[in-house]
């Protein structure tokens, strides 16, 4: 059975919107399982780490450190958070237009974790933090109640430690409000200025007054914040898998036919995985829709 889907806030979305997002995830899962008849995706290897009944922030920090180690992350910044999740078997996609009010959310569908991001957030730093936040849910909250403030705070603390390990970043944080230093750290660690200011306060580098002043200045500036890092991290896993199928003669239309999904719906799913325009349908004969014996390919060969 799938785990509960984790949404940022149950207040910010209606039950119908959440149900639509989860239903869309089931459609994605159907297409992914069809692709897996032909392509061997990376196994789902995200660690699942148990928390105590009432974990402290130190407990969350320890879990984030353990997750980095389990996923083979070396010291320093994570070059590409989305690729890291995909290499460990997670399928990362954008949410469709109908779910634009839903923030990023994650869900275990069977043994395959799926991460959905809001396409309105075309910001590299935010997309990285969103991905790390959802990784926190997938790692820690298999059976937790979704949407709770406690769970969201835990995922937030996980993402901060996962992206900016306290043992490494504390020595780099300025002790006073130095925007040039913060810009350099934003470029180095790939996190937003707000996340860095929050981190500096949480780790004791910034006093409360410095933290408030910095946050007020960022709020007055508005979005996008200074020192833009460029467009959000793009997913690759599903797109590359479909391309591998096509290289061996299994067209996208063949995949859609085997999945049993309407072409328009499958096309929309694929578009959310590639961040590209939808594909055009080709004329496929009835004989072509009969799948041949699967030829299993490895997406990330050793």
GROMACS .gro file of N, CA and C in nm, residues 217-283:
model
  201
  217UNK      N    1   1.486   4.295   0.538
  217UNK     CA    2   1.543   4.348   0.415
  217UNK      C    3   1.511   4.258   0.296
  218UNK      N    4   1.517   4.128   0.317
  218UNK     CA    5   1.483   4.034   0.209
  218UNK      C    6   1.335   4.041   0.175
  219UNK      N    7   1.251   4.059   0.278
  219UNK     CA    8   1.108   4.072   0.254
  219UNK      C    9   1.076   4.198   0.176
  220UNK      N   10   1.143   4.306   0.209
  220UNK     CA   11   1.121   4.432   0.138
  220UNK      C   12   1.168   4.423  -0.006
  221UNK      N   13   1.274   4.347  -0.031
  221UNK     CA   14   1.324   4.331  -0.167
  221UNK      C   15   1.227   4.251  -0.252
  222UNK      N   16   1.164   4.149  -0.190
  222UNK     CA   17   1.069   4.064  -0.263
  222UNK      C   18   1.137   3.958  -0.348
  223UNK      N   19   1.054   3.885  -0.424
  223UNK     CA   20   1.106   3.779  -0.511
  223UNK      C   21   1.117   3.829  -0.654
  224UNK      N   22   1.215   3.782  -0.730
  224UNK     CA   23   1.322   3.693  -0.684
  224UNK      C   24   1.424   3.767  -0.599
  225UNK      N   25   1.486   3.696  -0.507
  225UNK     CA   26   1.583   3.759  -0.420
  225UNK      C   27   1.713   3.784  -0.496
  226UNK      N   28   1.802   3.866  -0.442
  226UNK     CA   29   1.928   3.895  -0.513
  226UNK      C   30   2.013   3.771  -0.538
  227UNK      N   31   2.106   3.783  -0.632
  227UNK     CA   32   2.202   3.678  -0.664
  227UNK      C   33   2.132   3.554  -0.718
  228UNK      N   34   2.062   3.573  -0.828
  228UNK     CA   35   1.987   3.463  -0.890
  228UNK      C   36   2.082   3.353  -0.936
  229UNK      N   37   2.047   3.228  -0.908
  229UNK     CA   38   2.130   3.114  -0.947
  229UNK      C   39   2.086   3.051  -1.078
  230UNK      N   40   1.978   3.102  -1.138
  230UNK     CA   41   1.932   3.047  -1.264
  230UNK      C   42   1.810   2.959  -1.246
  231UNK      N   43   1.767   2.892  -1.353
  231UNK     CA   44   1.645   2.810  -1.349
  231UNK      C   45   1.659   2.690  -1.256
  232UNK      N   46   1.545   2.638  -1.215
  232UNK     CA   47   1.543   2.527  -1.120
  232UNK      C   48   1.610   2.403  -1.178
  233UNK      N   49   1.651   2.314  -1.090
  233UNK     CA   50   1.710   2.188  -1.133
  233UNK      C   51   1.607   2.108  -1.212
  234UNK      N   52   1.650   2.053  -1.324
  234UNK     CA   53   1.559   1.978  -1.411
  234UNK      C   54   1.571   1.829  -1.386
  235UNK      N   55   1.459   1.757  -1.383
  235UNK     CA   56   1.466   1.611  -1.373
  235UNK      C   57   1.514   1.550  -1.504
  236UNK      N   58   1.562   1.426  -1.498
  236UNK     CA   59   1.615   1.360  -1.616
  236UNK      C   60   1.573   1.214  -1.628
  237UNK      N   61   1.544   1.151  -1.517
  237UNK     CA   62   1.529   1.005  -1.511
  237UNK      C   63   1.426   0.951  -1.611
  238UNK      N   64   1.302   0.998  -1.602
  238UNK     CA   65   1.197   0.943  -1.687
  238UNK      C   66   1.221   0.977  -1.834
  239UNK      N   67   1.268   1.098  -1.860
  239UNK     CA   68   1.297   1.137  -1.998
  239UNK      C   69   1.405   1.047  -2.059
  240UNK      N   70   1.510   1.022  -1.984
  240UNK     CA   71   1.618   0.938  -2.035
  240UNK      C   72   1.569   0.795  -2.055
  241UNK      N   73   1.484   0.746  -1.965
  241UNK     CA   74   1.431   0.611  -1.979
  241UNK      C   75   1.348   0.598  -2.107
  242UNK      N   76   1.263   0.698  -2.135
  242UNK     CA   77   1.182   0.695  -2.256
  242UNK      C   78   1.272   0.700  -2.380
  243UNK      N   79   1.377   0.781  -2.376
  243UNK     CA   80   1.470   0.789  -2.490
  243UNK      C   81   1.539   0.655  -2.512
  244UNK      N   82   1.575   0.586  -2.405
  244UNK     CA   83   1.638   0.454  -2.420
  244UNK      C   84   1.541   0.355  -2.484
  245UNK      N   85   1.415   0.365  -2.447
  245UNK     CA   86   1.313   0.279  -2.510
  245UNK      C   87   1.307   0.308  -2.660
  246UNK      N   88   1.304   0.436  -2.695
  246UNK     CA   89   1.292   0.474  -2.836
  246UNK      C   90   1.414   0.428  -2.916
  247UNK      N   91   1.531   0.430  -2.855
  247UNK     CA   92   1.652   0.387  -2.924
  247UNK      C   93   1.649   0.238  -2.958
  248UNK      N   94   1.569   0.161  -2.886
  248UNK     CA   95   1.559   0.018  -2.912
  248UNK      C   96   1.429  -0.017  -2.985
  249UNK      N   97   1.362   0.086  -3.039
  249UNK     CA   98   1.244   0.061  -3.121
  249UNK      C   99   1.112   0.062  -3.046
  250UNK      N  100   1.113   0.095  -2.917
  250UNK     CA  101   0.989   0.104  -2.839
  250UNK      C  102   0.950   0.251  -2.834
  251UNK      N  103   0.858   0.291  -2.919
  251UNK     CA  104   0.822   0.433  -2.927
  251UNK      C  105   0.740   0.476  -2.807
  252UNK      N  106   0.730   0.606  -2.790
  252UNK     CA  107   0.647   0.659  -2.683
  252UNK      C  108   0.503   0.614  -2.700
  253UNK      N  109   0.457   0.608  -2.825
  253UNK     CA  110   0.321   0.562  -2.852
  253UNK      C  111   0.302   0.417  -2.809
  254UNK      N  112   0.405   0.333  -2.829
  254UNK     CA  113   0.399   0.195  -2.782
  254UNK      C  114   0.384   0.190  -2.630
  255UNK      N  115   0.462   0.274  -2.563
  255UNK     CA  116   0.455   0.278  -2.417
  255UNK      C  117   0.316   0.320  -2.370
  256UNK      N  118   0.261   0.421  -2.435
  256UNK     CA  119   0.128   0.469  -2.397
  256UNK      C  120   0.025   0.359  -2.419
  257UNK      N  121   0.035   0.289  -2.533
  257UNK     CA  122  -0.061   0.183  -2.563
  257UNK      C  123  -0.055   0.073  -2.457
  258UNK      N  124   0.066   0.037  -2.417
  258UNK     CA  125   0.079  -0.068  -2.317
  258UNK      C  126   0.028  -0.023  -2.181
  259UNK      N  127   0.046   0.105  -2.150
  259UNK     CA  128   0.001   0.155  -2.020
  259UNK      C  129  -0.150   0.159  -2.009
  260UNK      N  130  -0.219   0.169  -2.125
  260UNK     CA  131  -0.365   0.180  -2.123
  260UNK      C  132  -0.415   0.320  -2.094
  261UNK      N  133  -0.322   0.418  -2.085
  261UNK     CA  134  -0.361   0.555  -2.058
  261UNK      C  135  -0.402   0.625  -2.187
  262UNK      N  136  -0.495   0.720  -2.181
  262UNK     CA  137  -0.522   0.804  -2.298
  262UNK      C  138  -0.395   0.880  -2.335
  263UNK      N  139  -0.371   0.898  -2.466
  263UNK     CA  140  -0.247   0.960  -2.509
  263UNK      C  141  -0.231   1.099  -2.449
  264UNK      N  142  -0.339   1.179  -2.448
  264UNK     CA  143  -0.330   1.316  -2.396
  264UNK      C  144  -0.284   1.316  -2.252
  265UNK      N  145  -0.335   1.220  -2.174
  265UNK     CA  146  -0.299   1.214  -2.033
  265UNK      C  147  -0.154   1.170  -2.015
  266UNK      N  148  -0.112   1.067  -2.090
  266UNK     CA  149   0.026   1.022  -2.081
  266UNK      C  150   0.122   1.131  -2.129
  267UNK      N  151   0.079   1.205  -2.230
  267UNK     CA  152   0.160   1.315  -2.282
  267UNK      C  153   0.181   1.422  -2.176
  268UNK      N  154   0.076   1.451  -2.101
  268UNK     CA  155   0.085   1.552  -1.994
  268UNK      C  156   0.180   1.504  -1.885
  269UNK      N  157   0.172   1.375  -1.851
  269UNK     CA  158   0.262   1.319  -1.752
  269UNK      C  159   0.407   1.333  -1.797
  270UNK      N  160   0.432   1.296  -1.922
  270UNK     CA  161   0.569   1.302  -1.973
  270UNK      C  162   0.621   1.445  -1.976
  271UNK      N  163   0.535   1.538  -2.008
  271UNK     CA  164   0.576   1.679  -2.011
  271UNK      C  165   0.620   1.726  -1.873
  272UNK      N  166   0.557   1.676  -1.766
  272UNK     CA  167   0.595   1.717  -1.631
  272UNK      C  168   0.729   1.658  -1.590
  273UNK      N  169   0.773   1.553  -1.659
  273UNK     CA  170   0.901   1.490  -1.627
  273UNK      C  171   1.015   1.548  -1.707
  274UNK      N  172   0.984   1.623  -1.814
  274UNK     CA  173   1.088   1.673  -1.902
  274UNK      C  174   1.100   1.824  -1.902
  275UNK      N  175   0.996   1.893  -1.849
  275UNK     CA  176   0.992   2.039  -1.851
  275UNK      C  177   1.003   2.090  -1.995
  276UNK      N  178   0.947   2.014  -2.090
  276UNK     CA  179   0.947   2.052  -2.230
  276UNK      C  180   0.804   2.058  -2.281
  277UNK      N  181   0.789   2.097  -2.407
  277UNK     CA  182   0.656   2.098  -2.467
  277UNK      C  183   0.605   1.955  -2.485
  278UNK      N  184   0.473   1.936  -2.485
  278UNK     CA  185   0.418   1.802  -2.508
  278UNK      C  186   0.460   1.745  -2.644
  279UNK      N  187   0.462   1.614  -2.653
  279UNK     CA  188   0.499   1.546  -2.775
  279UNK      C  189   0.379   1.533  -2.868
  280UNK      N  190   0.407   1.510  -2.997
  280UNK     CA  191   0.301   1.487  -3.094
  280UNK      C  192   0.274   1.338  -3.103
  281UNK      N  193   0.147   1.302  -3.118
  281UNK     CA  194   0.111   1.161  -3.133
  281UNK      C  195   0.144   1.115  -3.275
  282UNK      N  196   0.189   0.991  -3.290
  282UNK     CA  197   0.217   0.932  -3.420
  282UNK      C  198   0.109   0.829  -3.450
  283UNK      N  199   0.089   0.798  -3.576
  283UNK     CA  200  -0.005   0.693  -3.613
  283UNK      C  201   0.059   0.558  -3.584
   0.00000   0.00000   0.00000
